[in-house]
Amino acid sequence: MMSTESSTISSTIPASGESRKDVFVKDLKGVVGSADDLITDMAQTTAEGYAAARSTVQGAMGEARSRYDDVRRRALHQAHCATEATQTYMREKPWHVLAGAAVLGFLAGVFINRR
């Protein structure tokens, strides 16, 4: 009757060669596919089946939402760490940063003038 077991959420640990983003996208596609299957099957279900389908979709969406929040939280943490590292480097070696900016500006000017 209902095919709620057809697509399950994969584990949070990425397989070899698979990034967290890929796992998240695959999980999200699984949730959408599961919801699509449930909507298709709902036309033939009873009130009890509808309630079960609704709770299944709510559970899958809740899990997808928590995974999204986890990915977002990790990305923000990594961005914050990168920002702090950059600020520390800039405070410790301002002349290196200035020289790098000058070189980049010179190269940008050369490439713009070539056109």
Backbone as a printed PyTorch tensor [residue, N CA C, xyz], in Angstrom:
tensor([[[  0.8250,  -1.1810,   0.0000],
         [  0.0000,   0.0000,   0.0000],
         [  0.8740,   1.2530,   0.0000]],

        [[  1.5530,   1.5630,   1.0850],
         [  2.3920,   2.7470,   1.1470],
         [  3.8470,   2.3200,   1.0280]],

        [[  4.6130,   3.0410,   0.2430],
         [  6.0100,   2.6820,   0.0230],
         [  6.9300,   3.6600,   0.7440]],

        [[  6.7860,   3.7580,   2.0540],
         [  7.5910,   4.6970,   2.8200],
         [  9.0010,   4.1820,   3.0410]],

        [[  9.2250,   2.9020,   2.8870],
         [ 10.5440,   2.3400,   3.1070],
         [ 11.4070,   2.3960,   1.8590]],

        [[ 10.8830,   2.8630,   0.7280],
         [ 11.6090,   2.8180,  -0.5430],
         [ 12.8580,   3.6870,  -0.5500]],

        [[ 12.8170,   4.8520,   0.0610],
         [ 14.0000,   5.6980,   0.0780],
         [ 14.2610,   6.1500,   1.4980]],

        [[ 15.3880,   5.7270,   2.0210],
         [ 15.7350,   6.0590,   3.3860],
         [ 16.8130,   7.1120,   3.4040]],

        [[ 16.9460,   7.7730,   4.5030],
         [ 17.9640,   8.7870,   4.6910],
         [ 19.3010,   8.0820,   4.9010]],

        [[ 20.3420,   8.5240,   4.1920],
         [ 21.6500,   7.9000,   4.3280],
         [ 22.3020,   8.3530,   5.6210]],

        [[ 23.4020,   7.7000,   5.9660],
         [ 24.0820,   8.0320,   7.2120],
         [ 24.7580,   9.3860,   7.0930]],

        [[ 25.0940,   9.9900,   8.2380],
         [ 25.7110,  11.3100,   8.2390],
         [ 27.1910,  11.2200,   7.9040]],

        [[ 27.7830,  10.0250,   7.9340],
         [ 29.1930,   9.8630,   7.6150],
         [ 29.3200,   9.6760,   6.1050]],

        [[ 30.0360,  10.5730,   5.4210],
         [ 30.1610,  10.4550,   3.9710],
         [ 30.9830,   9.2270,   3.5840]],

        [[ 30.6070,   8.6080,   2.4800],
         [ 31.3790,   7.4980,   1.9550],
         [ 32.6710,   8.0460,   1.3710]],

        [[ 33.6260,   7.1620,   1.0890],
         [ 34.9050,   7.6290,   0.5520],
         [ 34.6790,   8.3520,  -0.7590]],

        [[ 35.2970,   9.5290,  -0.8820],
         [ 35.1480,  10.3300,  -2.0870],
         [ 33.8730,  11.1510,  -2.1380]],

        [[ 33.1000,  11.1430,  -1.0690],
         [ 31.8190,  11.8460,  -1.0540],
         [ 31.8870,  12.9470,  -0.0010]],

        [[ 31.5610,  14.1750,  -0.3820],
         [ 31.6140,  15.2840,   0.5580],
         [ 30.3210,  15.3520,   1.3680]],

        [[ 30.3460,  16.1450,   2.4040],
         [ 29.1400,  16.3260,   3.2210],
         [ 28.0370,  16.9740,   2.4150]],

        [[ 28.4340,  17.8460,   1.5050],
         [ 27.4450,  18.4960,   0.6350],
         [ 26.7470,  17.4560,  -0.2240]],

        [[ 27.5290,  16.5150,  -0.7800],
         [ 26.9380,  15.4630,  -1.6090],
         [ 25.9780,  14.6040,  -0.8000]],

        [[ 26.3620,  14.2770,   0.4430],
         [ 25.4930,  13.4790,   1.3010],
         [ 24.2130,  14.2440,   1.6060]],

        [[ 24.3330,  15.5460,   1.8810],
         [ 23.1590,  16.3650,   2.1840],
         [ 22.2270,  16.4360,   0.9830]],

        [[ 22.7950,  16.6420,  -0.2100],
         [ 21.9720,  16.7250,  -1.4220],
         [ 21.2830,  15.3910,  -1.6650]],

        [[ 22.0000,  14.2920,  -1.4630],
         [ 21.4100,  12.9720,  -1.6600],
         [ 20.2810,  12.7390,  -0.6480]],

        [[ 20.4960,  13.1530,   0.5980],
         [ 19.4550,  13.0190,   1.6170],
         [ 18.2290,  13.8450,   1.2620]],

        [[ 18.4650,  15.0720,   0.8000],
         [ 17.3470,  15.9450,   0.4380],
         [ 16.5630,  15.3600,  -0.7370]],

        [[ 17.2730,  14.8090,  -1.7180],
         [ 16.5910,  14.1670,  -2.8430],
         [ 15.7870,  12.9610,  -2.3650]],

        [[ 16.3250,  12.2400,  -1.3840],
         [ 15.6030,  11.1000,  -0.8320],
         [ 14.3230,  11.5260,  -0.1420]],

        [[ 14.3840,  12.6250,   0.6000],
         [ 13.1930,  13.1360,   1.2810],
         [ 12.1500,  13.5770,   0.2620]],

        [[ 12.5950,  14.2850,  -0.7700],
         [ 11.6550,  14.7420,  -1.7990],
         [ 11.0440,  13.5420,  -2.5230]],

        [[ 11.8580,  12.5490,  -2.8320],
         [ 11.3410,  11.3530,  -3.4890],
         [ 10.3640,  10.6060,  -2.6110]],

        [[ 10.6690,  10.5220,  -1.3240],
         [  9.7750,   9.8600,  -0.3840],
         [  8.4510,  10.6150,  -0.2740]],

        [[  8.5240,  11.9310,  -0.2080],
         [  7.3030,  12.7350,  -0.1260],
         [  6.4820,  12.5920,  -1.4080]],

        [[  7.1540,  12.5240,  -2.5410],
         [  6.4510,  12.3430,  -3.8120],
         [  5.7400,  10.9900,  -3.8470]],

        [[  6.4210,   9.9390,  -3.3840],
         [  5.7920,   8.6140,  -3.3200],
         [  4.5790,   8.6280,  -2.4000]],

        [[  4.7190,   9.3030,  -1.2660],
         [  3.6120,   9.3500,  -0.3140],
         [  2.4150,  10.1120,  -0.8820]],

        [[  2.6880,  11.1990,  -1.5810],
         [  1.5890,  11.9700,  -2.1780],
         [  0.8740,  11.1310,  -3.2290]],

        [[  1.6460,  10.3880,  -4.0210],
         [  1.0580,   9.5250,  -5.0390],
         [  0.1960,   8.4440,  -4.3990]],

        [[  0.6840,   7.8600,  -3.3030],
         [ -0.0420,   6.7810,  -2.6370],
         [ -1.2320,   7.2710,  -1.8170]],

        [[ -1.2610,   8.5600,  -1.4680],
         [ -2.3270,   9.0670,  -0.6040],
         [ -3.6960,   9.0320,  -1.2750]],

        [[ -3.7290,   9.0270,  -2.5810],
         [ -5.0130,   9.0050,  -3.2750],
         [ -5.7710,   7.7120,  -3.0000]],

        [[ -5.0490,   6.6670,  -2.6070],
         [ -5.6790,   5.3690,  -2.3940],
         [ -5.7090,   4.9590,  -0.9190]],

        [[ -5.3960,   5.8610,  -0.0110],
         [ -5.3100,   5.4830,   1.3980],
         [ -6.5520,   5.8970,   2.1730]],

        [[ -6.6550,   5.3270,   3.3540],
         [ -7.7340,   5.6620,   4.2730],
         [ -7.2630,   6.7660,   5.2090]],

        [[ -8.0890,   7.1340,   6.1420],
         [ -7.7280,   8.1760,   7.1020],
         [ -6.5290,   7.7410,   7.9390]],

        [[ -6.4700,   6.4550,   8.3120],
         [ -5.3360,   5.9620,   9.1010],
         [ -4.0570,   6.0110,   8.2630]],

        [[ -4.1810,   5.6420,   7.0070],
         [ -3.0240,   5.6880,   6.1090],
         [ -2.5510,   7.1190,   5.8980]],

        [[ -3.4980,   8.0370,   5.8130],
         [ -3.1530,   9.4440,   5.6640],
         [ -2.3920,   9.9400,   6.8820]],

        [[ -2.8490,   9.5740,   8.0640],
         [ -2.1750,   9.9920,   9.2970],
         [ -0.7660,   9.4130,   9.3640]],

        [[ -0.6050,   8.1530,   8.9710],
         [  0.7180,   7.5260,   8.9810],
         [  1.6290,   8.2010,   7.9640]],

        [[  1.0860,   8.4960,   6.7780],
         [  1.8760,   9.1640,   5.7440],
         [  2.3020,  10.5540,   6.2000]],

        [[  1.4020,  11.2500,   6.8360],
         [  1.7110,  12.5990,   7.3190],
         [  2.8170,  12.5590,   8.3630]],

        [[  2.7280,  11.6200,   9.3000],
         [  3.7670,  11.5420,  10.3200],
         [  5.1060,  11.1280,   9.7140]],

        [[  5.0770,  10.2770,   8.6840],
         [  6.3160,   9.8840,   8.0200],
         [  6.9590,  11.0700,   7.3150]],

        [[  6.1470,  11.8460,   6.6140],
         [  6.6740,  13.0250,   5.9250],
         [  7.1980,  14.0360,   6.9390]],

        [[  6.4720,  14.2490,   8.0230],
         [  6.9300,  15.1910,   9.0410],
         [  8.2490,  14.7310,   9.6500]],

        [[  8.3860,  13.4360,   9.8910],
         [  9.6330,  12.9170,  10.4410],
         [ 10.7980,  13.0930,   9.4790]],

        [[ 10.5590,  12.7950,   8.2080],
         [ 11.6110,  12.9490,   7.2040],
         [ 11.9970,  14.4090,   7.0440]],

        [[ 11.0130,  15.2980,   7.0410],
         [ 11.3120,  16.7230,   6.9110],
         [ 12.0460,  17.2480,   8.1470]],

        [[ 11.6760,  16.7590,   9.3150],
         [ 12.3760,  17.1600,  10.5310],
         [ 13.8270,  16.7170,  10.5190]],

        [[ 14.0600,  15.4990,  10.0450],
         [ 15.4300,  15.0070,   9.9630],
         [ 16.2250,  15.7880,   8.9220]],

        [[ 15.6140,  16.0850,   7.7840],
         [ 16.2880,  16.8740,   6.7550],
         [ 16.5990,  18.2770,   7.2710]],

        [[ 15.6680,  18.8500,   8.0170],
         [ 15.8790,  20.1850,   8.5760],
         [ 17.0400,  20.1740,   9.5820]],

        [[ 17.1190,  19.1430,  10.4090],
         [ 18.2060,  19.0760,  11.3850],
         [ 19.5420,  18.8630,  10.6850]],

        [[ 19.5640,  18.0820,   9.6100],
         [ 20.8030,  17.8970,   8.8440],
         [ 21.2160,  19.2130,   8.1880]],

        [[ 20.2530,  19.9490,   7.6540],
         [ 20.5460,  21.2410,   7.0580],
         [ 21.1300,  22.1870,   8.1040]],

        [[ 20.5220,  22.2210,   9.2830],
         [ 21.0260,  23.0800,  10.3530],
         [ 22.4390,  22.6900,  10.7490]],

        [[ 22.7310,  21.3810,  10.7800],
         [ 24.0660,  20.9040,  11.1210],
         [ 25.0790,  21.3390,  10.0730]],

        [[ 24.7270,  21.1950,   8.7950],
         [ 25.6290,  21.6040,   7.7150],
         [ 25.8510,  23.1050,   7.7630]],

        [[ 24.7980,  23.8630,   7.9920],
         [ 24.9110,  25.3260,   8.0740],
         [ 25.7860,  25.7430,   9.2460]],

        [[ 25.5850,  25.1050,  10.3870],
         [ 26.3600,  25.4180,  11.5820],
         [ 27.8470,  25.1210,  11.3560]],

        [[ 28.1480,  23.9940,  10.7090],
         [ 29.5510,  23.6540,  10.4360],
         [ 30.1700,  24.6300,   9.4510]],

        [[ 29.4290,  25.0270,   8.4320],
         [ 29.9440,  25.9780,   7.4430],
         [ 30.2280,  27.3250,   8.0930]],

        [[ 29.3220,  27.7720,   8.9690],
         [ 29.5490,  29.0380,   9.6760],
         [ 30.7730,  28.9550,  10.5810]],

        [[ 30.9540,  27.8130,  11.2290],
         [ 32.1140,  27.6320,  12.0970],
         [ 33.4060,  27.6740,  11.2830]],

        [[ 33.4220,  26.9990,  10.1330],
         [ 34.6110,  27.0060,   9.2830],
         [ 34.8950,  28.4080,   8.7540]],

        [[ 33.8630,  29.1410,   8.3810],
         [ 34.0480,  30.5100,   7.9010],
         [ 34.5890,  31.4020,   9.0160]],

        [[ 34.0780,  31.2040,  10.2260],
         [ 34.5490,  31.9890,  11.3710],
         [ 36.0240,  31.6850,  11.6490]],

        [[ 36.4090,  30.4130,  11.6010],
         [ 37.8100,  30.0270,  11.8270],
         [ 38.7170,  30.6180,  10.7520]],

        [[ 38.2630,  30.5850,   9.4930],
         [ 39.0590,  31.1550,   8.4020],
         [ 39.2080,  32.6640,   8.5700]],

        [[ 38.1530,  33.3270,   9.0050],
         [ 38.2140,  34.7690,   9.2380],
         [ 39.2030,  35.1070,  10.3430]],

        [[ 39.1470,  34.3520,  11.4300],
         [ 40.0850,  34.6010,  12.5350],
         [ 41.5220,  34.3570,  12.1050]],

        [[ 41.7630,  33.2970,  11.3350],
         [ 43.1190,  32.9990,  10.8660],
         [ 43.6200,  34.1140,   9.9510]],

        [[ 42.7630,  34.6250,   9.0930],
         [ 43.1420,  35.7060,   8.1880],
         [ 43.4580,  36.9780,   8.9670]],

        [[ 42.6260,  37.2920,   9.9430],
         [ 42.8750,  38.4940,  10.7470],
         [ 44.1740,  38.3720,  11.5460]],

        [[ 44.4380,  37.2040,  12.0830],
         [ 45.6800,  36.9810,  12.8230],
         [ 46.8810,  37.1440,  11.9110]],

        [[ 46.8230,  36.5620,  10.7250],
         [ 47.9270,  36.6820,   9.7600],
         [ 48.1380,  38.1340,   9.3740]],

        [[ 47.0340,  38.8580,   9.1460],
         [ 47.1560,  40.2600,   8.7560],
         [ 47.7720,  41.1040,   9.8680]],

        [[ 47.4500,  40.8030,  11.1240],
         [ 48.0310,  41.5440,  12.2500],
         [ 49.5130,  41.2220,  12.4160]],

        [[ 49.8830,  39.9560,  12.2060],
         [ 51.2670,  39.5390,  12.4200],
         [ 52.1780,  39.9280,  11.2670]],

        [[ 51.6680,  39.9520,  10.0310],
         [ 52.4980,  40.2100,   8.8520],
         [ 51.8210,  41.2060,   7.9110]],

        [[ 51.6700,  42.4450,   8.3530],
         [ 50.9620,  43.4120,   7.4990],
         [ 51.6990,  43.7240,   6.2000]],

        [[ 53.0350,  43.6930,   6.2150],
         [ 53.7850,  44.0050,   5.0020],
         [ 53.6320,  42.9030,   3.9630]],

        [[ 53.5010,  41.6700,   4.3930],
         [ 53.2730,  40.5770,   3.4430],
         [ 51.9170,  40.7440,   2.7600]],

        [[ 50.9270,  41.1190,   3.5480],
         [ 49.5870,  41.3210,   2.9940],
         [ 49.5910,  42.5000,   2.0210]],

        [[ 50.2620,  43.5760,   2.4000],
         [ 50.3500,  44.7450,   1.5350],
         [ 51.0710,  44.4130,   0.2330]],

        [[ 52.1660,  43.6690,   0.3240],
         [ 52.9090,  43.2730,  -0.8850],
         [ 52.0530,  42.3620,  -1.7640]],

        [[ 51.3360,  41.4480,  -1.1670],
         [ 50.4560,  40.5620,  -1.9350],
         [ 49.3620,  41.3340,  -2.6380]],

        [[ 48.7900,  42.3090,  -1.9440],
         [ 47.7350,  43.1330,  -2.5580],
         [ 48.3010,  43.9540,  -3.7090]],

        [[ 49.5240,  44.4480,  -3.5430],
         [ 50.1520,  45.2280,  -4.6120],
         [ 50.4140,  44.3520,  -5.8350]],

        [[ 50.8920,  43.1410,  -5.6210],
         [ 51.1490,  42.2250,  -6.7360],
         [ 49.8430,  41.8840,  -7.4400]],

        [[ 48.7980,  41.5950,  -6.6920],
         [ 47.5110,  41.2920,  -7.3070],
         [ 46.9650,  42.4840,  -8.0840]],

        [[ 47.1180,  43.6690,  -7.5350],
         [ 46.6750,  44.8690,  -8.2390],
         [ 47.4560,  45.0910,  -9.5240]],

        [[ 48.7710,  44.8570,  -9.4760],
         [ 49.6010,  44.9950, -10.6720],
         [ 49.1810,  43.9870, -11.7400]],

        [[ 48.9920,  42.7160, -11.3410],
         [ 48.5840,  41.6820, -12.2990],
         [ 47.2000,  41.9770, -12.8860]],

        [[ 46.2920,  42.4640, -12.0580],
         [ 44.9710,  42.8290, -12.5620],
         [ 45.0720,  43.9440, -13.5800]],

        [[ 45.9130,  44.9260, -13.3290],
         [ 46.1150,  46.0290, -14.2630],
         [ 46.7170,  45.5450, -15.5740]],

        [[ 47.6690,  44.6230, -15.4850],
         [ 48.2910,  44.0840, -16.6970],
         [ 47.2490,  43.3390, -17.5310]],

        [[ 46.4540,  42.4990, -16.8970],
         [ 45.4620,  41.7270, -17.6340],
         [ 44.3400,  42.6080, -18.2190]],

        [[ 43.9750,  43.6480, -17.4990],
         [ 42.9340,  44.5520, -18.0030],
         [ 43.4540,  45.3380, -19.2080]],

        [[ 44.7200,  45.7650, -19.1600],
         [ 45.3000,  46.5380, -20.2690],
         [ 45.5390,  45.6910, -21.5040]],

        [[ 45.6530,  44.3940, -21.3790],
         [ 45.9040,  43.5160, -22.5230],
         [ 44.6800,  43.3960, -23.4120]],

        [[ 43.5250,  43.6590, -22.9280],
         [ 42.2880,  43.5160, -23.7190],
         [ 42.1060,  44.6290, -24.6290]]])
